[in-house]
Short mmCIF file of C-alpha atoms in Angstrom, two decimals:
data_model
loop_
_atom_site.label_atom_id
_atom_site.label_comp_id
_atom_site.label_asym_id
_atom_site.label_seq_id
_atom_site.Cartn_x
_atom_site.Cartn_y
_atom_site.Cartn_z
CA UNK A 24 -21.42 15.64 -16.52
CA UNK A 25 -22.68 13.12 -13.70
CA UNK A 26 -19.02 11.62 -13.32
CA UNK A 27 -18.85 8.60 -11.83
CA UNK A 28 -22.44 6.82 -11.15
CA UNK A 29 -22.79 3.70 -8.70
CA UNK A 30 -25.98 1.65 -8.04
CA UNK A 31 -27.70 0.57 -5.75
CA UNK A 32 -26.59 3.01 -2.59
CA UNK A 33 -26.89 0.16 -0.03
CA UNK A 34 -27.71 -3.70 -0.43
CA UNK A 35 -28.80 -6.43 1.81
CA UNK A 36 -27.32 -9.98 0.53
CA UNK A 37 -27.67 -13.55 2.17
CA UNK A 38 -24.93 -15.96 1.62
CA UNK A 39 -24.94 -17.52 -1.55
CA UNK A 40 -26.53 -15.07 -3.27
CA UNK A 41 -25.49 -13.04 -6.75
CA UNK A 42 -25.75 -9.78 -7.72
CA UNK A 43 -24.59 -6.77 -9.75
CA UNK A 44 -23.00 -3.69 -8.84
CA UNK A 45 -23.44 -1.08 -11.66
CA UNK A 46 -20.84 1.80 -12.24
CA UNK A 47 -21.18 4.23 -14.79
CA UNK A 48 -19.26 7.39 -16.12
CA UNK A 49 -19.63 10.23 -18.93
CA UNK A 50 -16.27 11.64 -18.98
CA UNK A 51 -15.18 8.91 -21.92
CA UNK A 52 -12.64 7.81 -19.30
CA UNK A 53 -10.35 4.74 -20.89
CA UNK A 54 -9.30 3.30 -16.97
CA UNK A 55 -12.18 2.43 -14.46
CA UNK A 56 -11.50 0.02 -11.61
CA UNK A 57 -13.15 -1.21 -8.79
CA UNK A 58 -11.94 -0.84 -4.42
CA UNK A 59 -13.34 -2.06 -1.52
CA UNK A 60 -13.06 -0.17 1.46
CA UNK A 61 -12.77 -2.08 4.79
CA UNK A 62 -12.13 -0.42 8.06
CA UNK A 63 -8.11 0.18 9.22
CA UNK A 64 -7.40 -1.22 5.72
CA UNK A 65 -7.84 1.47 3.24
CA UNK A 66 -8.73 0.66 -0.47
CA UNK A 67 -8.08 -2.28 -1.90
CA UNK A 68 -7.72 -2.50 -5.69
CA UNK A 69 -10.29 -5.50 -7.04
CA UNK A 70 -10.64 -5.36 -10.88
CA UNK A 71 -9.51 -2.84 -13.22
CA UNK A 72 -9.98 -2.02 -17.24
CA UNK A 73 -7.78 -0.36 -19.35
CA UNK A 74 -10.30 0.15 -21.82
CA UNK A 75 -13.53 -1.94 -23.53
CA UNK A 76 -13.14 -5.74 -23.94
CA UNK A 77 -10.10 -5.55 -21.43
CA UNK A 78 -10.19 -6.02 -17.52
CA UNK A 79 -7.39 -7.67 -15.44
CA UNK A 80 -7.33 -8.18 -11.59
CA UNK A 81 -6.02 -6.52 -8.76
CA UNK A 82 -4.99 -6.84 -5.34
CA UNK A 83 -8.32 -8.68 -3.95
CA UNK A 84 -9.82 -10.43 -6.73
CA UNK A 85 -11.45 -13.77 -5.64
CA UNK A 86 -15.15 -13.68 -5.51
CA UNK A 87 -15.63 -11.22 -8.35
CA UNK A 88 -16.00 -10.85 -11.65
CA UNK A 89 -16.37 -8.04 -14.03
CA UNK A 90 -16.94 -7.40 -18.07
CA UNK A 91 -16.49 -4.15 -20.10
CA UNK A 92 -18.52 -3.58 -22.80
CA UNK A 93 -18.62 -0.28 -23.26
CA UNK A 94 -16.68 2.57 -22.41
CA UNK A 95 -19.51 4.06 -20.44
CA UNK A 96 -19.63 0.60 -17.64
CA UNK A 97 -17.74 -1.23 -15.80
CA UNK A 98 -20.31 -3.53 -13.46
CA UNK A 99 -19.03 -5.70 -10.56
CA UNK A 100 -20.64 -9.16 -10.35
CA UNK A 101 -20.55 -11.50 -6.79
CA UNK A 102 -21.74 -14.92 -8.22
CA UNK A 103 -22.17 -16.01 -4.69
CA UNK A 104 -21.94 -13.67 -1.85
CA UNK A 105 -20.16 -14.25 1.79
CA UNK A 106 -19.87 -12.42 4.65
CA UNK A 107 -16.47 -11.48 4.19
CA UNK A 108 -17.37 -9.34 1.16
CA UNK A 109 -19.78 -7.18 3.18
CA UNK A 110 -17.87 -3.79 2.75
CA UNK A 111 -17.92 -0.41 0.85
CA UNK A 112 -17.29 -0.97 -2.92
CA UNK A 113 -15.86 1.92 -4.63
CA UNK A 114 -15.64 2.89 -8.26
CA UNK A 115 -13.16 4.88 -10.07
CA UNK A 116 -12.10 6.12 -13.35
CA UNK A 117 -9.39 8.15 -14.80
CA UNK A 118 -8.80 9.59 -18.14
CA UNK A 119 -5.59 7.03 -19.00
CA UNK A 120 -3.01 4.73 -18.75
CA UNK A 121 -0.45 6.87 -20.98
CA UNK A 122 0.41 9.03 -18.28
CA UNK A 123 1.79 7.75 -14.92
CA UNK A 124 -0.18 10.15 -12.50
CA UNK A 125 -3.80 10.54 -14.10
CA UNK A 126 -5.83 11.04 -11.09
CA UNK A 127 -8.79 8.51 -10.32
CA UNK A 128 -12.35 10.09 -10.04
CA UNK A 129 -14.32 8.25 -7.63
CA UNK A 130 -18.19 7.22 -7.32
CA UNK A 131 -20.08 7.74 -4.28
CA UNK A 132 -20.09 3.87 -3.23
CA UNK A 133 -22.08 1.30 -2.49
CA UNK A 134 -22.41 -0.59 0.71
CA UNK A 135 -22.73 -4.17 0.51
CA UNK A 136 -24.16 -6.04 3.70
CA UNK A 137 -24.01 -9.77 3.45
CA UNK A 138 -25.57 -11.81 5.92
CA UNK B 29 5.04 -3.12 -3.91
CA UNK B 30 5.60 -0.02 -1.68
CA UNK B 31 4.44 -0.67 1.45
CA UNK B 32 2.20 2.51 2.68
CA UNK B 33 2.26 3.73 6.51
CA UNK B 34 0.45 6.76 7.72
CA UNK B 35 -0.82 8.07 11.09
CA UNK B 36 -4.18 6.66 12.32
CA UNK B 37 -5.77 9.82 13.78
CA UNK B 38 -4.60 13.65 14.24
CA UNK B 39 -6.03 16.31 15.96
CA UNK B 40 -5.59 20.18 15.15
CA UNK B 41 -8.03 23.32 15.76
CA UNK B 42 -8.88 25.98 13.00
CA UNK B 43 -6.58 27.84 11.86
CA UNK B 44 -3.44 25.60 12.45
CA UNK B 45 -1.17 23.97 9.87
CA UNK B 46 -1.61 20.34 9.75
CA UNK B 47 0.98 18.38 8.48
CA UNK B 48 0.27 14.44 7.43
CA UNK B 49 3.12 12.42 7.08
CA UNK B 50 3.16 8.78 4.80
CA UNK B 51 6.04 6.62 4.61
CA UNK B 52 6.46 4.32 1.43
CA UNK B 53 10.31 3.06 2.00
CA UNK B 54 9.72 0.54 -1.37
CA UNK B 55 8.74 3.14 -3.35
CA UNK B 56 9.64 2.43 -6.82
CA UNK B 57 11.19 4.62 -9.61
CA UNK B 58 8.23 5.23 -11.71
CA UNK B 59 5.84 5.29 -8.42
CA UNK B 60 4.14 8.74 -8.20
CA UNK B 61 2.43 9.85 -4.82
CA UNK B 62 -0.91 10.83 -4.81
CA UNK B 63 -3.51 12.13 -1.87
CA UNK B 64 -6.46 12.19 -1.63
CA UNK B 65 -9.69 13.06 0.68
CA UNK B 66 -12.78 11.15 1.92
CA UNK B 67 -16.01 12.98 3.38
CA UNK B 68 -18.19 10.24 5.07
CA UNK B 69 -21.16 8.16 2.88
CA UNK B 70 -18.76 10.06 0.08
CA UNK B 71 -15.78 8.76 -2.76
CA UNK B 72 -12.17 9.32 -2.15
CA UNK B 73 -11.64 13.54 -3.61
CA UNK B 74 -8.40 14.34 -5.03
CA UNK B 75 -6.26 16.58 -3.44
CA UNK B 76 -2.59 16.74 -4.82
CA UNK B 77 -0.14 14.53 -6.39
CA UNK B 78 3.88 14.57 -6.89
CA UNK B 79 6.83 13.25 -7.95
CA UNK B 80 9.73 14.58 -5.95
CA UNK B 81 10.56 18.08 -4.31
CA UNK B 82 7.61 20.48 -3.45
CA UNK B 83 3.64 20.49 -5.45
CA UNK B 84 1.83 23.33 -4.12
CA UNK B 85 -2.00 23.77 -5.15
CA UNK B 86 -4.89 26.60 -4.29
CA UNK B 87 -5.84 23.52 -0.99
CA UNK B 88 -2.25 21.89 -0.19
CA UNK B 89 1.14 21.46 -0.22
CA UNK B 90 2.80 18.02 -0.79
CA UNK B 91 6.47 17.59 0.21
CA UNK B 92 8.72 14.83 -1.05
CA UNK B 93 12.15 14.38 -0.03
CA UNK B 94 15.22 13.23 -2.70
CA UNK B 95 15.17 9.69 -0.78
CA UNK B 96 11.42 9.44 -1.64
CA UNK B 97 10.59 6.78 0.62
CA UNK B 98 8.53 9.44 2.63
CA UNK B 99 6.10 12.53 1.76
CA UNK B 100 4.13 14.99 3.67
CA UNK B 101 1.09 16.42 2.95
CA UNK B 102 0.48 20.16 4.33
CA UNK B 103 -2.95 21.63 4.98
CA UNK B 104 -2.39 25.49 5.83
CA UNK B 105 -4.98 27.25 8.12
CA UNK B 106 -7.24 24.45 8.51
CA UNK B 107 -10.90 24.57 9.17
CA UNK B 108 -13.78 22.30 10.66
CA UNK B 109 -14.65 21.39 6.77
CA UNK B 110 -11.23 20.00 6.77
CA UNK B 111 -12.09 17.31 8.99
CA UNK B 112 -12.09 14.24 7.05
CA UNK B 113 -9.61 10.91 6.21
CA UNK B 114 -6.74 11.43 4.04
CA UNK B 115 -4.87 9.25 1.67
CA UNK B 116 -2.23 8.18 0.88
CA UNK B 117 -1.64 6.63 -2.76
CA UNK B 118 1.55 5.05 -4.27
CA UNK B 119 2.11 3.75 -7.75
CA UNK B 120 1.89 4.30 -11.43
CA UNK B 121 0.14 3.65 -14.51
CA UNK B 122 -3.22 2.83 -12.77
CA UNK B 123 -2.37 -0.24 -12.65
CA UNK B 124 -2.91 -2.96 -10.02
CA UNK B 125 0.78 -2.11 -8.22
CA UNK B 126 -0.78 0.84 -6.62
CA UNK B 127 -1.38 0.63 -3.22
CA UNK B 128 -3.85 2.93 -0.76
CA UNK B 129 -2.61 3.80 2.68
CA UNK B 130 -5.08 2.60 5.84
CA UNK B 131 -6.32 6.78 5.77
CA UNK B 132 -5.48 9.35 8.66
CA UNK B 133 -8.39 10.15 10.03
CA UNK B 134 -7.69 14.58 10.46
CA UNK B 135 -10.49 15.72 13.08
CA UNK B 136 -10.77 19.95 13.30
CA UNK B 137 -11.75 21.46 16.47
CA UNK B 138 -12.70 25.01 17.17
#
């Protein structure tokens, strides 16, 4: 198994501009969420999905979107990019929701510079 | 929400016992408390994860008092692969009331 698969590794954005972070896993996880990571802040919870066709938002969600379409992805979309979203973007997955303290399996990141 | 607090930065050497400390006084009934590890350019790593009392794993030791509005995460005989920031996590359900600590950023020295 790869786990948990982000793309790209690093990005360069100017203001205003879109794009898609891609996340990925083979473990036929049902929960898969999205963080940023910002220094002296920790991570901060953006999106999650409980499972295809169903995605809610977390602590930080303004600026983002996301869609699940399949078990498999989870991709994060900025429809217009600011410098204040320049940070480390994290994704996660974990087997379920039925259990209280399923541990999250995380992706190696991408790092977002916007300019 | 629980409101997460841990040390910035530690220091130990190899060998030592490091023990991280994270304060959550909101913690609520259902919350569980969960650790984890971070390598840079890397993803947060699991470590160990509790309810109350005493987990112990083959890597850690997590201690939670009966007030749980505090835990402690134990590292015995650290080394300089240990070196790394740990965190904290509080919540349940994977939903969006969990809440990450800032990190403690544990730096080994020989």
């Amino acid at each position: 198994n790869a786990g948990v698969t982000q793309t790209p590794k690093f990005q360069v954005l100017k203001t205003g501009q879109s794009m898609t972070l891609q996340c990925a896993q083979d473990m036929n996880h049902e929960y898969m969420s999205w963080y940023r990571q910002d220094p002296g802040m920790g991570l901060r919870l953006i999106h999650y999905s409980v499972g295809a066709g169903i995605t809610d938002q977390g602590e930080v969600p303004n600026g983002y979107n996301v869609s699940r379409s399949t078990t498999e992805d989870f991709p994060l979309r900025l429809l217009s990019a600011a410098p204040s979203q320049t940070s480390v973007y994290f994704c996660a997955s974990s087997p379920s929701l039925d259990r209280a303290q399923e541990t999250q399996y995380f992706g190696p990141g991408t790092r977002l510079l916007v300019l | 929400l629980a409101k997460i607090t841990q040390p910035i930065s530690m220091d130990s050497y190899e060998g030592q016992e490091v023990n991280i400390t994270c304060s959550h006084n909101n913690i609520a009934t259902n919350d569980y408390i969960t650790w984890y590890q971070q390598f840079p350019s890397q993803g947060p790593r699991f470590i160990i994860q509790g309810y109350k009392t005493k987990v112990t794993n083959e890597v850690a030791s997590l201690f939670i008092p009966a007030d749980r509005k505090s835990s402690t995460l134990s590292l015995p005989r650290v080394s300089l692969s240990d070196t790394a920031v740990y965190y904290c996590l509080v919540g349940a359900n994977n939903n969006n009331d969990m809440r990450f600590g800032a990190g403690t950023r544990l730096t080994v020295k020989p």
